[in-house]
mmCIF file of C-alpha atoms and ligand atoms in Angstrom:
data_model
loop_
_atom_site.group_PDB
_atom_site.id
_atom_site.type_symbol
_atom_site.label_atom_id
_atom_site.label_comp_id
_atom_site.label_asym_id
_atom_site.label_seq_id
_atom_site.Cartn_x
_atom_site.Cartn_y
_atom_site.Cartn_z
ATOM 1 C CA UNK A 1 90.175 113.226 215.313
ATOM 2 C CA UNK A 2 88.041 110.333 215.870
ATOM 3 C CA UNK A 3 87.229 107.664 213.703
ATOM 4 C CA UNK A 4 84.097 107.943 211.305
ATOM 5 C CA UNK A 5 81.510 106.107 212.648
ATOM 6 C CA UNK A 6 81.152 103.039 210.567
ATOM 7 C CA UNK A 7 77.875 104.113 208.744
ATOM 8 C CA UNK A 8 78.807 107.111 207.377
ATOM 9 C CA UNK A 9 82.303 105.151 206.287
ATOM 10 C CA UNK A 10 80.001 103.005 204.620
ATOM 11 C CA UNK A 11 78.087 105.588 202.853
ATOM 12 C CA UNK A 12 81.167 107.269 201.939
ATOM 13 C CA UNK A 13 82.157 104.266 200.137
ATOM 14 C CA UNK A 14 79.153 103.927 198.722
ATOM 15 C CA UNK A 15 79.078 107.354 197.395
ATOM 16 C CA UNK A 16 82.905 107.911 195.762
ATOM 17 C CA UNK A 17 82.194 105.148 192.979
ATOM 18 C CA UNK A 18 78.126 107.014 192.711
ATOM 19 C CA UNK A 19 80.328 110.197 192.310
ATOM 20 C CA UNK A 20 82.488 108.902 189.419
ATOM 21 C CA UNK A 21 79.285 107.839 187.900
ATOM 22 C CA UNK A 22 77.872 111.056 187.872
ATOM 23 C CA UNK A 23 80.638 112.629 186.623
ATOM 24 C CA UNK A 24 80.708 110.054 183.487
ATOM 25 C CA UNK A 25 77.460 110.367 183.153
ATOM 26 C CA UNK A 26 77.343 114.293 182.382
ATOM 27 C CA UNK A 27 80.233 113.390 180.371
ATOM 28 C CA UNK A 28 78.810 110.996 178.043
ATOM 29 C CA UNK A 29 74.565 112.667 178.659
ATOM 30 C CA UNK A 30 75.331 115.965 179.460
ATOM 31 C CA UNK A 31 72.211 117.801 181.648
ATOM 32 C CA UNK A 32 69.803 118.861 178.886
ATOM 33 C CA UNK A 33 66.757 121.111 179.109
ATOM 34 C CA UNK A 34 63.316 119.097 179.350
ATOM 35 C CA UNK A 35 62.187 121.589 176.785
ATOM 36 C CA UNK A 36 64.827 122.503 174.569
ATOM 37 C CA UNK A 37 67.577 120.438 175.049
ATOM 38 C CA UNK A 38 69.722 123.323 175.284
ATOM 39 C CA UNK A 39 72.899 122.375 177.672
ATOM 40 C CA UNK A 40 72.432 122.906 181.496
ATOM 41 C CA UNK A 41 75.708 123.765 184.231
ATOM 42 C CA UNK A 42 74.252 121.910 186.436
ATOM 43 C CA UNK A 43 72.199 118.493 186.528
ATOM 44 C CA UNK A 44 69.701 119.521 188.871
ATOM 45 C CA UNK A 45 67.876 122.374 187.030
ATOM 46 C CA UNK A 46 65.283 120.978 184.557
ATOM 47 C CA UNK A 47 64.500 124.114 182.418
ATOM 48 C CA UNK A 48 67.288 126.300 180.858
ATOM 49 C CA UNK A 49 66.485 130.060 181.684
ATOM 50 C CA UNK A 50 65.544 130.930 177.755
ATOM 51 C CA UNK A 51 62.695 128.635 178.533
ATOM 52 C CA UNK A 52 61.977 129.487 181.917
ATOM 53 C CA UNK A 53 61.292 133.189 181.374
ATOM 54 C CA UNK A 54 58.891 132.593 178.734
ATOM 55 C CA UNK A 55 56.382 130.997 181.280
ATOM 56 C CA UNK A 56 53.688 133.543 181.039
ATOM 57 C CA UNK A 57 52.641 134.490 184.514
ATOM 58 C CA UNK A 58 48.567 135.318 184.182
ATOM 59 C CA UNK A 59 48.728 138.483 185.619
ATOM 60 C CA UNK A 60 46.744 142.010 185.423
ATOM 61 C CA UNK A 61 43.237 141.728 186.622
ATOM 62 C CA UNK A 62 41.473 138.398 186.924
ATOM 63 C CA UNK A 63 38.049 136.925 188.725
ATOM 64 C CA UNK A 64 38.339 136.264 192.175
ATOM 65 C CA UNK A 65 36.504 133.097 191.849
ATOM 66 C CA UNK A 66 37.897 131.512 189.143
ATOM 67 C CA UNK A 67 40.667 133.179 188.140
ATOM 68 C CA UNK A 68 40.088 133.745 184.985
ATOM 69 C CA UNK A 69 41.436 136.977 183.374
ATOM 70 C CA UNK A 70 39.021 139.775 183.293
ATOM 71 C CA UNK A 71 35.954 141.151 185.526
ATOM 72 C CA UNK A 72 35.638 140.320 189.048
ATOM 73 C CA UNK A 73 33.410 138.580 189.816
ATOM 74 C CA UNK A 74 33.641 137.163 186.099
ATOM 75 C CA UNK A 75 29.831 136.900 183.849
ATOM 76 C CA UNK A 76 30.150 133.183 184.679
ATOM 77 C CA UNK A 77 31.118 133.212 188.105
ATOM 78 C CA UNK A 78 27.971 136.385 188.931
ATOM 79 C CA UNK A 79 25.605 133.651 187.092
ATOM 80 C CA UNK A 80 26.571 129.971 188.370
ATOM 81 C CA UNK A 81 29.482 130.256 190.744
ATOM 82 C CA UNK A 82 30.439 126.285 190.579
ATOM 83 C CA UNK A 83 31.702 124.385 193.688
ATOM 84 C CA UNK A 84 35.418 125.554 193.501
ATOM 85 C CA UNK A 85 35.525 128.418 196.097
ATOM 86 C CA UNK A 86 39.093 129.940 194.367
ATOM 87 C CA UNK A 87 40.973 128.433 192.054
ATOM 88 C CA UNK A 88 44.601 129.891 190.612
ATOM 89 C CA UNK A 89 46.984 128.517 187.940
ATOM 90 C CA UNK A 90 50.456 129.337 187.756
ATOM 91 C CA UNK A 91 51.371 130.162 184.189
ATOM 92 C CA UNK A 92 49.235 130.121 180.522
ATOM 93 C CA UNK A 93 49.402 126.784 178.924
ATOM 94 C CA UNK A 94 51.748 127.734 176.143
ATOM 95 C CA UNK A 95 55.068 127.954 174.780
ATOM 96 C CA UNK A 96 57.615 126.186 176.757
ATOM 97 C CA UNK A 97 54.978 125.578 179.077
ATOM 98 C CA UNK A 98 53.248 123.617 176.963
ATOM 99 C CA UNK A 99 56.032 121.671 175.910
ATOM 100 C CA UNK A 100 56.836 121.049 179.144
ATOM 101 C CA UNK A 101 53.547 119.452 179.865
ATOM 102 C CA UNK A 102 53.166 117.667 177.023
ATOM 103 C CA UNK A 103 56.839 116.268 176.981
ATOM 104 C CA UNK A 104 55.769 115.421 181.137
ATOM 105 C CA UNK A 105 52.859 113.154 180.595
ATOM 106 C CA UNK A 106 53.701 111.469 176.797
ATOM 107 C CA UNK A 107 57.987 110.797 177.883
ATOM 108 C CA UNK A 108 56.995 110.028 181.456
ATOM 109 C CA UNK A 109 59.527 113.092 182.653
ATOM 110 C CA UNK A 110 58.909 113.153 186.141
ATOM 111 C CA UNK A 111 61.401 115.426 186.993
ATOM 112 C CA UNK A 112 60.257 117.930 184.604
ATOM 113 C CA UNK A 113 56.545 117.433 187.577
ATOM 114 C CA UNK A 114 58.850 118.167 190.074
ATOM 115 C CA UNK A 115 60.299 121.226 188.639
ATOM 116 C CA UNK A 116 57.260 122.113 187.433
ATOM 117 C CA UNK A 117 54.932 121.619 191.479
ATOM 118 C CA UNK A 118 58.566 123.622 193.243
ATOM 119 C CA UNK A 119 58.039 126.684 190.376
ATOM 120 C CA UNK A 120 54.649 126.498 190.991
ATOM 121 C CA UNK A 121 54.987 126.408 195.547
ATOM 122 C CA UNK A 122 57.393 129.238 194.738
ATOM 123 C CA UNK A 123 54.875 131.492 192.923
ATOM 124 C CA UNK A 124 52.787 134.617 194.490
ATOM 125 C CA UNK A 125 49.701 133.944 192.938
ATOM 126 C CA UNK A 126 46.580 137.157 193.855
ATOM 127 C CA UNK A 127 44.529 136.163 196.139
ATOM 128 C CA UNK A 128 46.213 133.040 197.385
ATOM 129 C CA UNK A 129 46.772 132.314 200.901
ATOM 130 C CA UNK A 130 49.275 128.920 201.444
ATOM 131 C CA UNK A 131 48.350 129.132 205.011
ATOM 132 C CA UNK A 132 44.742 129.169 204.320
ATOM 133 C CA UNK A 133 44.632 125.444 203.510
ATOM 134 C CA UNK A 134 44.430 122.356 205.153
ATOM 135 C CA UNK A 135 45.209 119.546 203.305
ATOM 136 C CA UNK A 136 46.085 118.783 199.224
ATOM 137 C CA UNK A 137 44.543 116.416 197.071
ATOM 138 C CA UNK A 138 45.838 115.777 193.168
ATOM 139 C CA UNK A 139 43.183 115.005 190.783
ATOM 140 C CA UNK A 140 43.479 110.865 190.713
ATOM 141 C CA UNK A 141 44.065 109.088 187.411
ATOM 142 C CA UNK A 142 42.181 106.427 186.684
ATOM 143 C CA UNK A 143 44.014 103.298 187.276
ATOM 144 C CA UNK A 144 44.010 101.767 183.600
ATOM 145 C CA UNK A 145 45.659 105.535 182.571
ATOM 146 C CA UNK A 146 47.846 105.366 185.729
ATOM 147 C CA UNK A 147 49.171 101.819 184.574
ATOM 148 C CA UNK A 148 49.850 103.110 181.224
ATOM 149 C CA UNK A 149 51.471 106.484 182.083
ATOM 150 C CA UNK A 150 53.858 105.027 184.826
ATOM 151 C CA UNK A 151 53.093 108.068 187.306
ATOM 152 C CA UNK A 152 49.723 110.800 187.867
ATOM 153 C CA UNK A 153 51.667 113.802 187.165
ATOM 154 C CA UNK A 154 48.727 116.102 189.250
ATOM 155 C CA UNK A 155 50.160 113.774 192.491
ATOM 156 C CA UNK A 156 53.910 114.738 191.688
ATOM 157 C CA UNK A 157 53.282 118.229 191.843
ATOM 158 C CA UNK A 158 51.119 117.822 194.555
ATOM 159 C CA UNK A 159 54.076 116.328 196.634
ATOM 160 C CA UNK A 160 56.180 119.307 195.911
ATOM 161 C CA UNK A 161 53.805 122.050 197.133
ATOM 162 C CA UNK A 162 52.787 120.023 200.206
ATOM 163 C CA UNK A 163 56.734 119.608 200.777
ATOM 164 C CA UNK A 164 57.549 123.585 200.083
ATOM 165 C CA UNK A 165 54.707 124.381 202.320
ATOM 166 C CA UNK A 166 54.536 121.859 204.952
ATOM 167 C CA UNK A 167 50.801 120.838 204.362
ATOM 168 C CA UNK A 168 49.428 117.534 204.245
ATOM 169 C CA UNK A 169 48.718 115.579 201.655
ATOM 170 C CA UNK A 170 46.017 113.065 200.828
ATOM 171 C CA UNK A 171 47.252 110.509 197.953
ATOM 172 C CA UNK A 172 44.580 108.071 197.773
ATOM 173 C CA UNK A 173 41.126 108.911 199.187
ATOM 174 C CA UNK A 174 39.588 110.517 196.090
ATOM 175 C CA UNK A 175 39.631 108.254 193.182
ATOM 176 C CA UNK A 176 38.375 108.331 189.730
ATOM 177 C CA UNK A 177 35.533 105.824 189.585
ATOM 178 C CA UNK A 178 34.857 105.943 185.692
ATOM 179 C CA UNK A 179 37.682 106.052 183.115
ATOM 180 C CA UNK A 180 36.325 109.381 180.911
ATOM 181 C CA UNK A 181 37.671 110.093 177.737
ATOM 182 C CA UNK A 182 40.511 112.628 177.112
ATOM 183 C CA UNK A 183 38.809 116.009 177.389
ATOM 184 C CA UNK A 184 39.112 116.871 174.013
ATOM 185 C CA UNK A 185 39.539 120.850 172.967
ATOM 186 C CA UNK A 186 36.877 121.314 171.259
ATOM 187 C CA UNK A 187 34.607 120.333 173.730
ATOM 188 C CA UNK A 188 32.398 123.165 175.173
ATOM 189 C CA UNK A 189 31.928 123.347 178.941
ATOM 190 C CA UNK A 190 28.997 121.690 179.262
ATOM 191 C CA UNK A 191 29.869 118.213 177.594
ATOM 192 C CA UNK A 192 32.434 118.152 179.030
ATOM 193 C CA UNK A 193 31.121 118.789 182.598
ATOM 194 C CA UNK A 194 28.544 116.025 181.546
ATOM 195 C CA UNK A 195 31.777 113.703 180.086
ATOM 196 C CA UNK A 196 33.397 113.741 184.246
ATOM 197 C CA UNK A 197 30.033 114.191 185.879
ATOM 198 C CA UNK A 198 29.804 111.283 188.581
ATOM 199 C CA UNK A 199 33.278 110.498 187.630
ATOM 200 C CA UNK A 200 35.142 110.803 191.310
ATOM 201 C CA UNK A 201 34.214 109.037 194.301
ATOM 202 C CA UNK A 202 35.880 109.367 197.929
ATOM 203 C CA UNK A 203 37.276 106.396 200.096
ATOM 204 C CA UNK A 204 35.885 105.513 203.727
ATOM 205 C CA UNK A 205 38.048 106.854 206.038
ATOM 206 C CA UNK A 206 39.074 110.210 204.205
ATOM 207 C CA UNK A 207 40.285 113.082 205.875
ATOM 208 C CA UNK A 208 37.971 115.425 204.110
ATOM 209 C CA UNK A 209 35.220 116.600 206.330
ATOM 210 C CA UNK A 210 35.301 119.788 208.040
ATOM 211 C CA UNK A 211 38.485 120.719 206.399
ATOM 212 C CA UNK A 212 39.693 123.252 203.667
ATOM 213 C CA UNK A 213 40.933 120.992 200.902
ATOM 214 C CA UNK A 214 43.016 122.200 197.338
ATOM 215 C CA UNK A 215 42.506 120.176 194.614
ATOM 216 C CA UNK A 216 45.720 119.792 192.609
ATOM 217 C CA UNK A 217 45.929 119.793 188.589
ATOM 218 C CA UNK A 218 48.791 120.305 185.966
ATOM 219 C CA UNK A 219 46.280 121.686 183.548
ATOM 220 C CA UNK A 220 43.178 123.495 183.805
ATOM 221 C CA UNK A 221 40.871 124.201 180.490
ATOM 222 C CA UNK A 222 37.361 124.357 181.364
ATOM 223 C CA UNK A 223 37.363 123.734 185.086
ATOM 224 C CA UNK A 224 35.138 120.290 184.630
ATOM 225 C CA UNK A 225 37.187 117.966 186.400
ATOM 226 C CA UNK A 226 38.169 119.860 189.068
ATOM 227 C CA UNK A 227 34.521 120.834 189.014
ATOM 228 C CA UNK A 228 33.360 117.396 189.600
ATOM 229 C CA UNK A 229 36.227 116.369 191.756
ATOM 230 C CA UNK A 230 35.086 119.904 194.360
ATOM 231 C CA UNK A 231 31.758 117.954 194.155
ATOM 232 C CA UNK A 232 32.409 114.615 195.261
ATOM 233 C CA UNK A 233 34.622 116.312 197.809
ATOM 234 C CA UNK A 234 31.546 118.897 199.076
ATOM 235 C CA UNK A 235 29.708 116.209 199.570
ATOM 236 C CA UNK A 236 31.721 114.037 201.503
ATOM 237 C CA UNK A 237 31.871 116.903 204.037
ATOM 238 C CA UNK A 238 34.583 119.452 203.384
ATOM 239 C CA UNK A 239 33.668 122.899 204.027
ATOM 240 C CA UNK A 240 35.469 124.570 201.289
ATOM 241 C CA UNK A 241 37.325 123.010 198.186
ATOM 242 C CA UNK A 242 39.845 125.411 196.308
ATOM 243 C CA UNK A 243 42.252 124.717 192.923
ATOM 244 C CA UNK A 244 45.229 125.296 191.739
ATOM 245 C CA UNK A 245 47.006 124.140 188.606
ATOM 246 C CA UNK A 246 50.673 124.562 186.894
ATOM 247 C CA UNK A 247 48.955 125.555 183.713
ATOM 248 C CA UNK A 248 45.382 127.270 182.503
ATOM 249 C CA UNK A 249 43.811 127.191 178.878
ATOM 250 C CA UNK A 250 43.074 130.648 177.584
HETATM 251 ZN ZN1 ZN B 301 65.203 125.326 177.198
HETATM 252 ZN ZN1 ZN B 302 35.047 133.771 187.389
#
């Protein structure tokens, strides 16, 4: 048998000391769910399997348009259809999933993203065509709540659905021109379309026109960012803007 070449010698020594440190590490921090820190076998899942069967798939019948549970085409969607051509969430923002969010964007858990986008690419979702779609974009952050969160979770999820579904990805040609308020909950639709109005602008050079683009989100609850984010994109020339989102606010 030959030799190993010297690179991979190297990386093997590299890697026998990195495997003694994993192995101490699950000793002394054992693999712990994101959610509820129950025990894991192995360090690469992120969610124990209590918590990942009670994501709440939103099935039965729903509106074409907007996805919504209910009537097709929904009452909102027959009177003002909006810019966003389809748009499709993953799982009810609730219960684990909630906690999953929530534990995502306040403890900077960007694994828990990762997870999170791969469920998510891995998901049959009605009326949803991967193939369909020609590039992803994540719903920017602006960059004051970027600096202070470490990481835009909608552009880690975004990664892993471009990755599971070999589709391009555009990172940095929308932006957020205004830093808006948190959408509260108790905001009704329209204040809060008026809070993100104006809110998203789109860099020279962008890869938009012509194309089928998917706006990317980790949580949908009235549909006005991604509302003003499909308008900023329509009229920078794409020809259809579509959504998707880990998680959707009954
Ligand atoms: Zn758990
Ligand atoms: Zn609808």
């Amino acid at each position: 048998m030959s030799p190993a070449p010297p690179r991979a010698r190297l990386l093997g020594l590299l890697c026998a000391p990195l495997d003694a440190c994993q192995g101490l590490l699950d000793l002394l921090l054992p693999p712990a769910c994101g959610v509820c820190q129950a025990l894991l076998d192995e360090r690469r899942e992120v969610l124990c399997p209590n918590c990942a069967a009670e994501l709440e798939p939103l099935g039965g019948a729903l509106c074409g348009r907007c996805g919504l549970p209910g009537a097709d085409p929904c009452p909102a969607c027959r009177g003002e259809p909006g810019p966003l051509s389809r748009l499709r969430s993953g799982w009810a923002y609730e219960g684990a999933l909630q906690q999953a969010i929530l534990r995502m964007k306040l403890g900077r858990r960007i694994e828990l993203a990762e997870d999170l986008g791969a469920r998510l690419a891995a998901r049959a979702l009605p009326g949803w065509e991967w193939q369909e779609l020609e590039l992803l974009a994540p719903i920017p952050l602006h960059p004051r709540r970027l600096h202070a969160r470490g990481f835009n979770q909608a552009a880690v999820i975004a990664r892993a659905l471009a990755r599971a579904h070999g589709l391009p990805l555009s990172l940095d040609h929308l932006v957020r021109t205004r830093a808006t308020p948190e959408q509260a909950r108790a905001q009704d639709r329209a204040a809060r379309l008026a809070n993100v109005r104006g809110a998203f602008a789109v860099r020279a050079g962008h890869p938009f026109a012509g194309r089928c683009v998917c706006l990317v989100d980790d949580v949908v609850t009235t549909g006005a960012t991604l509302h003003a984010a499909a308008e900023a994109l329509l009229a920078a020339g794409a020809r259809e803007v579509r959504g998707l989102s880990v998680a959707r606010t009954l």
